[in-house]
Tab-separated table of N, CA and C in Angstrom:
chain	number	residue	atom	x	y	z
A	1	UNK	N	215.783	131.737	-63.211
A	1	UNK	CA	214.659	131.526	-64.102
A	1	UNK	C	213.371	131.741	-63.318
A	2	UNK	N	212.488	132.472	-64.093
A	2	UNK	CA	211.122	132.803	-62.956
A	2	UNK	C	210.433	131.710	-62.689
A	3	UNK	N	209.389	131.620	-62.061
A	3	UNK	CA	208.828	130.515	-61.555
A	3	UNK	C	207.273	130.446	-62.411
A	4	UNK	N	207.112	129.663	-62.899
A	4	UNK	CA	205.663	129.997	-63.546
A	4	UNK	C	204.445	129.763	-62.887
A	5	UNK	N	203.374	130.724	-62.510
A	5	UNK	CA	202.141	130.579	-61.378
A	5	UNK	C	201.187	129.617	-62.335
A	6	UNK	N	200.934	128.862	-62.137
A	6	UNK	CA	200.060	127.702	-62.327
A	6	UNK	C	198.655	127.848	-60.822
A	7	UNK	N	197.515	127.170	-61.176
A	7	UNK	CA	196.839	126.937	-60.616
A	7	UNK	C	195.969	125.865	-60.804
A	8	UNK	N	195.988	124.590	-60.331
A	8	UNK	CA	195.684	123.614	-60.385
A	8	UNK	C	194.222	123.518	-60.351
A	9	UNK	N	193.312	123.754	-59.645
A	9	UNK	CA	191.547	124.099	-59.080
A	9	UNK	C	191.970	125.422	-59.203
A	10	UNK	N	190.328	125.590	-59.829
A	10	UNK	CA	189.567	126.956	-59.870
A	10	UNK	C	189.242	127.234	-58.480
A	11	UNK	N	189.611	128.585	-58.465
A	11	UNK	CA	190.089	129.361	-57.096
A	11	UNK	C	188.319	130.118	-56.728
A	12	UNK	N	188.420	130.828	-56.452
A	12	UNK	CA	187.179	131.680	-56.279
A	12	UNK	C	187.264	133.103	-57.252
A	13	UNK	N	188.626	133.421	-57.547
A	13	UNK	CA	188.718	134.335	-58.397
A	13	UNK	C	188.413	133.962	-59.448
A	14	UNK	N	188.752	132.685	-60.012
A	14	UNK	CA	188.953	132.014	-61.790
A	14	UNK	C	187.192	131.545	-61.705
A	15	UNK	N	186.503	131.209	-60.416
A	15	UNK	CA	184.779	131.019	-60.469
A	15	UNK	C	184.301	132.890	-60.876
A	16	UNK	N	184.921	133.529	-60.131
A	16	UNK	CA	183.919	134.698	-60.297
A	16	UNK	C	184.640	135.572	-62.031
A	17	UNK	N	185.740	135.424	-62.327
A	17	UNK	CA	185.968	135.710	-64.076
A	17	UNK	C	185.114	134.725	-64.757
A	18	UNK	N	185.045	133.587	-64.638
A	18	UNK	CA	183.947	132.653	-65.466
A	18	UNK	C	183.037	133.267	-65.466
A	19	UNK	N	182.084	133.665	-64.362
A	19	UNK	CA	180.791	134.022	-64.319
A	19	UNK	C	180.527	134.989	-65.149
A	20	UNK	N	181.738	136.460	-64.471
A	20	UNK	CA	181.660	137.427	-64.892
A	20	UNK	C	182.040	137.500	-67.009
A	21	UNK	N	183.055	136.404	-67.483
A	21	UNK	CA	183.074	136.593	-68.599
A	21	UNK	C	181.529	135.943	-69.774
A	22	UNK	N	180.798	134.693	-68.458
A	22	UNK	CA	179.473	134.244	-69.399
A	22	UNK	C	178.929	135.869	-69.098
A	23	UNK	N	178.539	136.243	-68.685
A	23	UNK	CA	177.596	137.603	-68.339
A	23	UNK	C	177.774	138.618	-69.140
A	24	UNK	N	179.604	138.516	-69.621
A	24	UNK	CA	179.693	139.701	-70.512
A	24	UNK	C	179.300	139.289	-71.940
A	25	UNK	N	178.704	138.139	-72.227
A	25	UNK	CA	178.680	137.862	-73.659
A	25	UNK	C	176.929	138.106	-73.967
A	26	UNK	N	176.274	138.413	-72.424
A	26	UNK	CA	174.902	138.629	-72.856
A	26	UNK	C	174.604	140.110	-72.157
A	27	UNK	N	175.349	140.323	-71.238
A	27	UNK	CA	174.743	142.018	-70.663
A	27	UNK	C	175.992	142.631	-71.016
A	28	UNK	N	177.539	142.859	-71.078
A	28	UNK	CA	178.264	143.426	-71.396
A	28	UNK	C	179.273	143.336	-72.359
A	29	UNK	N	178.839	142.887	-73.347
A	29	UNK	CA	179.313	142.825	-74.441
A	29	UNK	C	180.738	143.544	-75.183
A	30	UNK	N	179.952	145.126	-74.523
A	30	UNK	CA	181.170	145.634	-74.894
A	30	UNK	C	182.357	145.588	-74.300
A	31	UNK	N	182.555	145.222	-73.354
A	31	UNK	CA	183.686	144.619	-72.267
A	31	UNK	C	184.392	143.060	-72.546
A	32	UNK	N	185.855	143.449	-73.023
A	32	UNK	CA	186.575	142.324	-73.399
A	32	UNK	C	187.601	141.873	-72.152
A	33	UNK	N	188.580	140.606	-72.641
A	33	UNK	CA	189.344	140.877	-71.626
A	33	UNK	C	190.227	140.306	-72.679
A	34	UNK	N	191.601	141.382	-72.579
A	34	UNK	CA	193.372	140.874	-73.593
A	34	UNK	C	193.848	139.434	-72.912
A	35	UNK	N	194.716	138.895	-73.834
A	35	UNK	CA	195.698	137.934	-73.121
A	35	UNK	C	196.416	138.242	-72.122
A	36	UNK	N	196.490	137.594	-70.950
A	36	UNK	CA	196.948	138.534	-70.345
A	36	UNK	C	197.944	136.797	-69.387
A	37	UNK	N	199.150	137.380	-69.246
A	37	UNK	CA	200.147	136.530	-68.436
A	37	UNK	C	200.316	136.544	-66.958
A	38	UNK	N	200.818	136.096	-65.920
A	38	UNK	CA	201.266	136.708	-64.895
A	38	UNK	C	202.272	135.270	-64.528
A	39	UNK	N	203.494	136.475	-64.008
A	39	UNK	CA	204.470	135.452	-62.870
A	39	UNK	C	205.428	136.159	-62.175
A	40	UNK	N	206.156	135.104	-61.630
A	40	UNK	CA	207.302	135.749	-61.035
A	40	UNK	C	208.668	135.227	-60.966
A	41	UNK	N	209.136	135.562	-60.099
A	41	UNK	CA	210.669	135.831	-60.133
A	41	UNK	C	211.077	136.086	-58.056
A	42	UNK	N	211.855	135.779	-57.955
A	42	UNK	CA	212.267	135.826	-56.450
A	42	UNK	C	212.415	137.229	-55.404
A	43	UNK	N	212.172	138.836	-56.422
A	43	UNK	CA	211.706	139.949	-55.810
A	43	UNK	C	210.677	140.113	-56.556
A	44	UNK	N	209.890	139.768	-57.932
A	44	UNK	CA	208.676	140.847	-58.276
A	44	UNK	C	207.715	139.914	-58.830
A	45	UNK	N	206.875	140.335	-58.998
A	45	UNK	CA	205.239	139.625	-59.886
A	45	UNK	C	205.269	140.671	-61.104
A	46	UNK	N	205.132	139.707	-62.079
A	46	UNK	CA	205.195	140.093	-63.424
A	46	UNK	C	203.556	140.125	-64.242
A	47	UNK	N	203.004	140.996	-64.753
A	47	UNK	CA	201.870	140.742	-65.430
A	47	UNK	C	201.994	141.598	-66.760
A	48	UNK	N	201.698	140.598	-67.773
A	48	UNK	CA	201.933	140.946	-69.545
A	48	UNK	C	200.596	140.987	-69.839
A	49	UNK	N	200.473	142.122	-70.530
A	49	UNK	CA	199.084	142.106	-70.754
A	49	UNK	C	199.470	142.433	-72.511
A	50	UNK	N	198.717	141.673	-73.482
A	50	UNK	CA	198.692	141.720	-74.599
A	50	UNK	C	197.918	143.026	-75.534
A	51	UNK	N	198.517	143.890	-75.955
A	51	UNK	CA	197.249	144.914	-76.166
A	51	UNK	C	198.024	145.918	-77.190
A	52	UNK	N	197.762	145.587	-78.793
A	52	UNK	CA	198.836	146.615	-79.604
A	52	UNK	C	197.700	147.781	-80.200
A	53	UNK	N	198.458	148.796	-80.602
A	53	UNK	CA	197.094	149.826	-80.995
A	53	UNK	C	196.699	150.900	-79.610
A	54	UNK	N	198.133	150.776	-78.787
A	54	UNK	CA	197.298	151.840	-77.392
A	54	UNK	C	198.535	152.745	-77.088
A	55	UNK	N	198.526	153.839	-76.040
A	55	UNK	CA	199.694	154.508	-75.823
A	55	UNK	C	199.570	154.431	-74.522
A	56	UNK	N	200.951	154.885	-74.268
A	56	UNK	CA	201.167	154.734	-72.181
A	56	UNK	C	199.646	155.298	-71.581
A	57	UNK	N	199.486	156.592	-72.190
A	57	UNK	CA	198.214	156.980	-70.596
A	57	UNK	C	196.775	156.217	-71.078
A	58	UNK	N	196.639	155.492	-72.133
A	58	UNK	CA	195.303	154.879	-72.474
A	58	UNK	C	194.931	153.785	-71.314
A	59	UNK	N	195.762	153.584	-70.496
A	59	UNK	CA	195.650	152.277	-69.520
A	59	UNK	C	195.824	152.570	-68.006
A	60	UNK	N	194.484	152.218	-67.663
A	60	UNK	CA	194.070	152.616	-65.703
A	60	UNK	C	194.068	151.395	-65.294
A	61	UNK	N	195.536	151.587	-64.542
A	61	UNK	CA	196.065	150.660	-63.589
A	61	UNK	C	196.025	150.452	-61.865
A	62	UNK	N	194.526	149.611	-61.179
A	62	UNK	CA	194.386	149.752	-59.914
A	62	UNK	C	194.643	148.410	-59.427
A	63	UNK	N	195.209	148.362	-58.166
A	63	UNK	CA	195.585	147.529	-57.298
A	63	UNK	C	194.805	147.622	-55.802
A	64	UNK	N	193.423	146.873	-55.767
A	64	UNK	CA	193.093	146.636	-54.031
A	64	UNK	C	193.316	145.230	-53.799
A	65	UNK	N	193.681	145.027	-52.291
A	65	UNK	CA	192.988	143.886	-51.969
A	65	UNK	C	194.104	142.829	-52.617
A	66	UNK	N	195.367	143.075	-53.151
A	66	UNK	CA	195.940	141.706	-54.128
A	66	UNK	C	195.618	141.512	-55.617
A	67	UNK	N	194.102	142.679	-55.733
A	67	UNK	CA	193.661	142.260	-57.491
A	67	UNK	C	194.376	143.217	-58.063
A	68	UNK	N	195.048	142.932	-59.018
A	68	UNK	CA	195.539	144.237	-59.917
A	68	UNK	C	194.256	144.056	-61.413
A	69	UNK	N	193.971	145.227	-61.585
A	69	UNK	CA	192.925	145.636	-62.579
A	69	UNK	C	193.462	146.616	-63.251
A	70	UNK	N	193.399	145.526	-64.840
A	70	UNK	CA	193.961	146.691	-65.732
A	70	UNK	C	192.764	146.994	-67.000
A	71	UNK	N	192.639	148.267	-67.027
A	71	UNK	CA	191.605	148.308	-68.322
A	71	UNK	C	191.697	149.400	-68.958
A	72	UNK	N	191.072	149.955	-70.172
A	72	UNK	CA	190.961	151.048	-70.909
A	72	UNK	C	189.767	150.975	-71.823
A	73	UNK	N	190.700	151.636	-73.022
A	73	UNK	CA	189.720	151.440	-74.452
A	73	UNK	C	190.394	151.883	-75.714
A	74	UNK	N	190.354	150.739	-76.366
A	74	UNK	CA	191.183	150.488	-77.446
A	74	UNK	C	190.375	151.562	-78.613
A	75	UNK	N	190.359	152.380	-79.035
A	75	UNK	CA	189.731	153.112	-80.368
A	75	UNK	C	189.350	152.268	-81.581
A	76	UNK	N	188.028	152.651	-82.141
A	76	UNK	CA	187.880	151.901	-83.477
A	76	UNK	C	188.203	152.843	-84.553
A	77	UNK	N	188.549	151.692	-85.572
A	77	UNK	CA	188.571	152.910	-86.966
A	77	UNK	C	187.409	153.665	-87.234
A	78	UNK	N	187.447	154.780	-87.487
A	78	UNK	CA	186.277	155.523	-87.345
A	78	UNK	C	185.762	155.330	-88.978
A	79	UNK	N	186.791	154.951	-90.459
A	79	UNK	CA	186.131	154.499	-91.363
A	79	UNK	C	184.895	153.347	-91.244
A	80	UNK	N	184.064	153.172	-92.429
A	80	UNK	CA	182.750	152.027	-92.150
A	80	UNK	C	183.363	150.967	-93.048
A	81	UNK	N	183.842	149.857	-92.850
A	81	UNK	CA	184.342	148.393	-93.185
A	81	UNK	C	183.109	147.149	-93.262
A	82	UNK	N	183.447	146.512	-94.306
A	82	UNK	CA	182.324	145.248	-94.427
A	82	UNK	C	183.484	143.865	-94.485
A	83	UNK	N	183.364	143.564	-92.897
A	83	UNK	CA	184.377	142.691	-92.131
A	83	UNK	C	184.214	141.335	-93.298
A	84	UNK	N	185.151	140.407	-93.812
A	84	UNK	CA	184.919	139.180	-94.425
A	84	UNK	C	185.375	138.736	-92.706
A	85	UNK	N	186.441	138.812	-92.314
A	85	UNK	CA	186.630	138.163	-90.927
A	85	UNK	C	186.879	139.446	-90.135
A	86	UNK	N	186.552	139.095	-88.822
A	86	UNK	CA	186.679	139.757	-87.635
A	86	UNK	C	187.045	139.373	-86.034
A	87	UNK	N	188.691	139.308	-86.025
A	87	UNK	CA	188.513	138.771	-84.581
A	87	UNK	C	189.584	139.799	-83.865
A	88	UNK	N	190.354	141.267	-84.136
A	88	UNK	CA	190.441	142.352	-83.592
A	88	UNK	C	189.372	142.868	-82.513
A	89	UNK	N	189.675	142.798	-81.266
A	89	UNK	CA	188.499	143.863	-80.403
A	89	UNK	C	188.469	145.021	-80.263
A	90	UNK	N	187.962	145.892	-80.374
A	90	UNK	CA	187.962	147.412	-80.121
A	90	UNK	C	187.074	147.654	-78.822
A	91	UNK	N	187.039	149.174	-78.509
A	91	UNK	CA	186.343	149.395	-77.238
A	91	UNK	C	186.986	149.093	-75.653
A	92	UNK	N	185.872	149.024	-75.084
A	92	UNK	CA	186.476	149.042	-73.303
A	92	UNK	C	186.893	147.711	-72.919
A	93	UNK	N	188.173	147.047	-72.674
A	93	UNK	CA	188.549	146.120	-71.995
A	93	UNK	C	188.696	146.179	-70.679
A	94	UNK	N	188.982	145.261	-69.846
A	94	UNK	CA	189.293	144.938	-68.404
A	94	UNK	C	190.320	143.644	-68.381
A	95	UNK	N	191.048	143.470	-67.449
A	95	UNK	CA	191.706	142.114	-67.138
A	95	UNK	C	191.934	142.393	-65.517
A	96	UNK	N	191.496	141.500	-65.042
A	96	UNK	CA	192.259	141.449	-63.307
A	96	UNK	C	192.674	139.774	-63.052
A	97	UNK	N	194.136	140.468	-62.407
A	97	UNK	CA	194.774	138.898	-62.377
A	97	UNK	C	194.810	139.132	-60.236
A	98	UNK	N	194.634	138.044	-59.629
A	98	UNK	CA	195.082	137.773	-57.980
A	98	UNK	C	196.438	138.055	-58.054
A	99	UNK	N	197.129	138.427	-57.437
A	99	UNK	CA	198.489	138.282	-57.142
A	99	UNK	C	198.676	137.441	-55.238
A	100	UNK	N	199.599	136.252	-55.756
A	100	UNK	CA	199.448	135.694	-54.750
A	100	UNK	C	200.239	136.138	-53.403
A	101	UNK	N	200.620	137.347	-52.827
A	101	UNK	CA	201.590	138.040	-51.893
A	101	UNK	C	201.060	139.423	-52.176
A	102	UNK	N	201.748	140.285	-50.710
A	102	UNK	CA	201.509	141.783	-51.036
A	102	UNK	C	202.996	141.755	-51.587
A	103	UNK	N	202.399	143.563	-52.327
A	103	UNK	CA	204.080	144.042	-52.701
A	103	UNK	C	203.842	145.247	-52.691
A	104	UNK	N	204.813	146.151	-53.194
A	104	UNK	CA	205.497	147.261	-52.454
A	104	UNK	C	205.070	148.421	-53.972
A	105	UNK	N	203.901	149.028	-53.431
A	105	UNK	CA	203.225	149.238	-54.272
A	105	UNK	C	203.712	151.028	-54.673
A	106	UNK	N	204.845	151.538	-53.992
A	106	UNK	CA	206.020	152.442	-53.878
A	106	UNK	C	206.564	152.292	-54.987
A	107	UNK	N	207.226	150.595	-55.653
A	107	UNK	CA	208.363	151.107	-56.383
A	107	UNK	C	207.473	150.180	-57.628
A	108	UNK	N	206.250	150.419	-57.677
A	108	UNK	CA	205.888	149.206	-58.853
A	108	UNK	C	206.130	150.174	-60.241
A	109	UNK	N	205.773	149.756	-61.446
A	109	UNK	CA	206.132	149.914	-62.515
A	109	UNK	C	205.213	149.821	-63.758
A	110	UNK	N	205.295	150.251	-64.934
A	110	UNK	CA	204.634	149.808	-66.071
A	110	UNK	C	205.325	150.502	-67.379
A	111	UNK	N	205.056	149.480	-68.291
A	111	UNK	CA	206.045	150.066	-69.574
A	111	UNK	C	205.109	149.569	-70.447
A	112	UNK	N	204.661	150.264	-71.563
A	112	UNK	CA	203.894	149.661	-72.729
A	112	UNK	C	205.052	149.538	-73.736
A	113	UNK	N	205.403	148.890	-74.686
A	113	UNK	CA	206.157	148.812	-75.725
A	113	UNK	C	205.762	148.036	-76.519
A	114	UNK	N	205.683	147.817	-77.866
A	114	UNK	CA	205.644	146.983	-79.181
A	114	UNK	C	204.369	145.829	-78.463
A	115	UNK	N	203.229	146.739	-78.542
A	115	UNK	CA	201.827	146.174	-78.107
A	115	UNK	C	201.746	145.329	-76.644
A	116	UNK	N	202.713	145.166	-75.913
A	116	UNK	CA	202.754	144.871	-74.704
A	116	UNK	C	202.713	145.612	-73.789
A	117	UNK	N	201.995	145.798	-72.519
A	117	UNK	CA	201.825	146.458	-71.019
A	117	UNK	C	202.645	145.640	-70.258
A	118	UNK	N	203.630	146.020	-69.482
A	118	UNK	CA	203.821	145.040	-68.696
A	118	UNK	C	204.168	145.891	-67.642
A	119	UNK	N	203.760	145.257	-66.584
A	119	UNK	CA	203.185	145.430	-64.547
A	119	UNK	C	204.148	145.136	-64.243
A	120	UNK	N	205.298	145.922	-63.497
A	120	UNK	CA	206.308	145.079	-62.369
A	120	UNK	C	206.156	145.426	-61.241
A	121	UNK	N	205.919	144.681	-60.453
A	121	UNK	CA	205.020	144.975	-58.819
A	121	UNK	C	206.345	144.340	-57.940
A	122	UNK	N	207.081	144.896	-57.266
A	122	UNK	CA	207.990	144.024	-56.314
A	122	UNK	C	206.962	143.672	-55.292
A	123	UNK	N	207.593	142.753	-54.926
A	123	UNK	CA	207.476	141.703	-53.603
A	123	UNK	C	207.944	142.292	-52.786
A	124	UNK	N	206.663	142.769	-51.215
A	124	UNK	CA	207.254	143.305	-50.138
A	124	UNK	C	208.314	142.539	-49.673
A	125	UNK	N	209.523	142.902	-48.957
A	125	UNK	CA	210.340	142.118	-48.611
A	125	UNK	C	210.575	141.266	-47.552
A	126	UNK	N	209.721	141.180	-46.774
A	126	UNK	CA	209.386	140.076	-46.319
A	126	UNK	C	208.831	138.810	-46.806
A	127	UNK	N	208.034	139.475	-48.029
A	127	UNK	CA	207.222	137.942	-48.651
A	127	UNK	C	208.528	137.352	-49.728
A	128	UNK	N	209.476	138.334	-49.940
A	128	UNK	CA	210.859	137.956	-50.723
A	128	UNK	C	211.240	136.648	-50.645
A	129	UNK	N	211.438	136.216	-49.130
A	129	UNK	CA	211.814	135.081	-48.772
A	129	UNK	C	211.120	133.808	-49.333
A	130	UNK	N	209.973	133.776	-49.432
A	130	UNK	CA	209.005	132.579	-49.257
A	130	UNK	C	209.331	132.285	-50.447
A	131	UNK	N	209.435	132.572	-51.976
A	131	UNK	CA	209.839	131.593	-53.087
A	131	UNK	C	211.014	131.207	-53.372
A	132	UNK	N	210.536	129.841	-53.520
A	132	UNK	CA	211.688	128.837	-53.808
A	132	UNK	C	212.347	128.785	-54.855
């Protein structure tokens, strides 16, 4: 059974997404961020990113440093609609999750299916060992 990444205190990453998500609601607006999951398992780090309405190459997937950064841009209906409700996002998203270990960025992975992205990043094998 995988292990679920919890984080107890705000890290320096979860301070600088705060910042960066107050900032996007007054200078970048058009920049969202999907639901987005992450965990693991005893060889890989798992990250689900929530996102229906896209196809495999709509999504630029970079990894420095431990951050994996995933983003694109979701298309709007190009018809003109008079919303009664509106909570669908369209346009340019971003999500970057820490990954807590390196991994083996050779055999990583991605599959979009039935509105899900999902990241499989193995665990270099040395860091294999360390979860319990």
């Amino acid at each position: 059974m995988p292990t679920v990444i919890r984080k107890s205190s705000a890290t320096l990453l979860d301070t600088r997404r705060e910042v960066l998500h107050a900032v996007s609601w007054q200078v970048r607006s058009h920049v969202w961020s999907p639901p987005t999951d992450e965990y693991e398992n005893e060889e890989t780090y798992v990250v689900l990113v929530e996102i229906a309405g896209m196809r495999d190459d709509d999504f630029e997937i970079s990894l420095e440093n431990n951050i994996l950064l995933v983003s694109g841009t979701r298309p709007d209906f190009l018809e003109r609609r008079a919303y009664q409700q509106m909570e669908i996002r369209f346009g340019k998203f971003e999500t970057s999750v820490h990954l807590p270990g390196p991994v083996d960025i050779e055999q990583a992975r991605a599959e979009y299916q039935d509105g899900f992205l999902t990241i499989i990043l193995p665990k270099e094998i040395s860091d294999r060992n360390k979860v319990e």
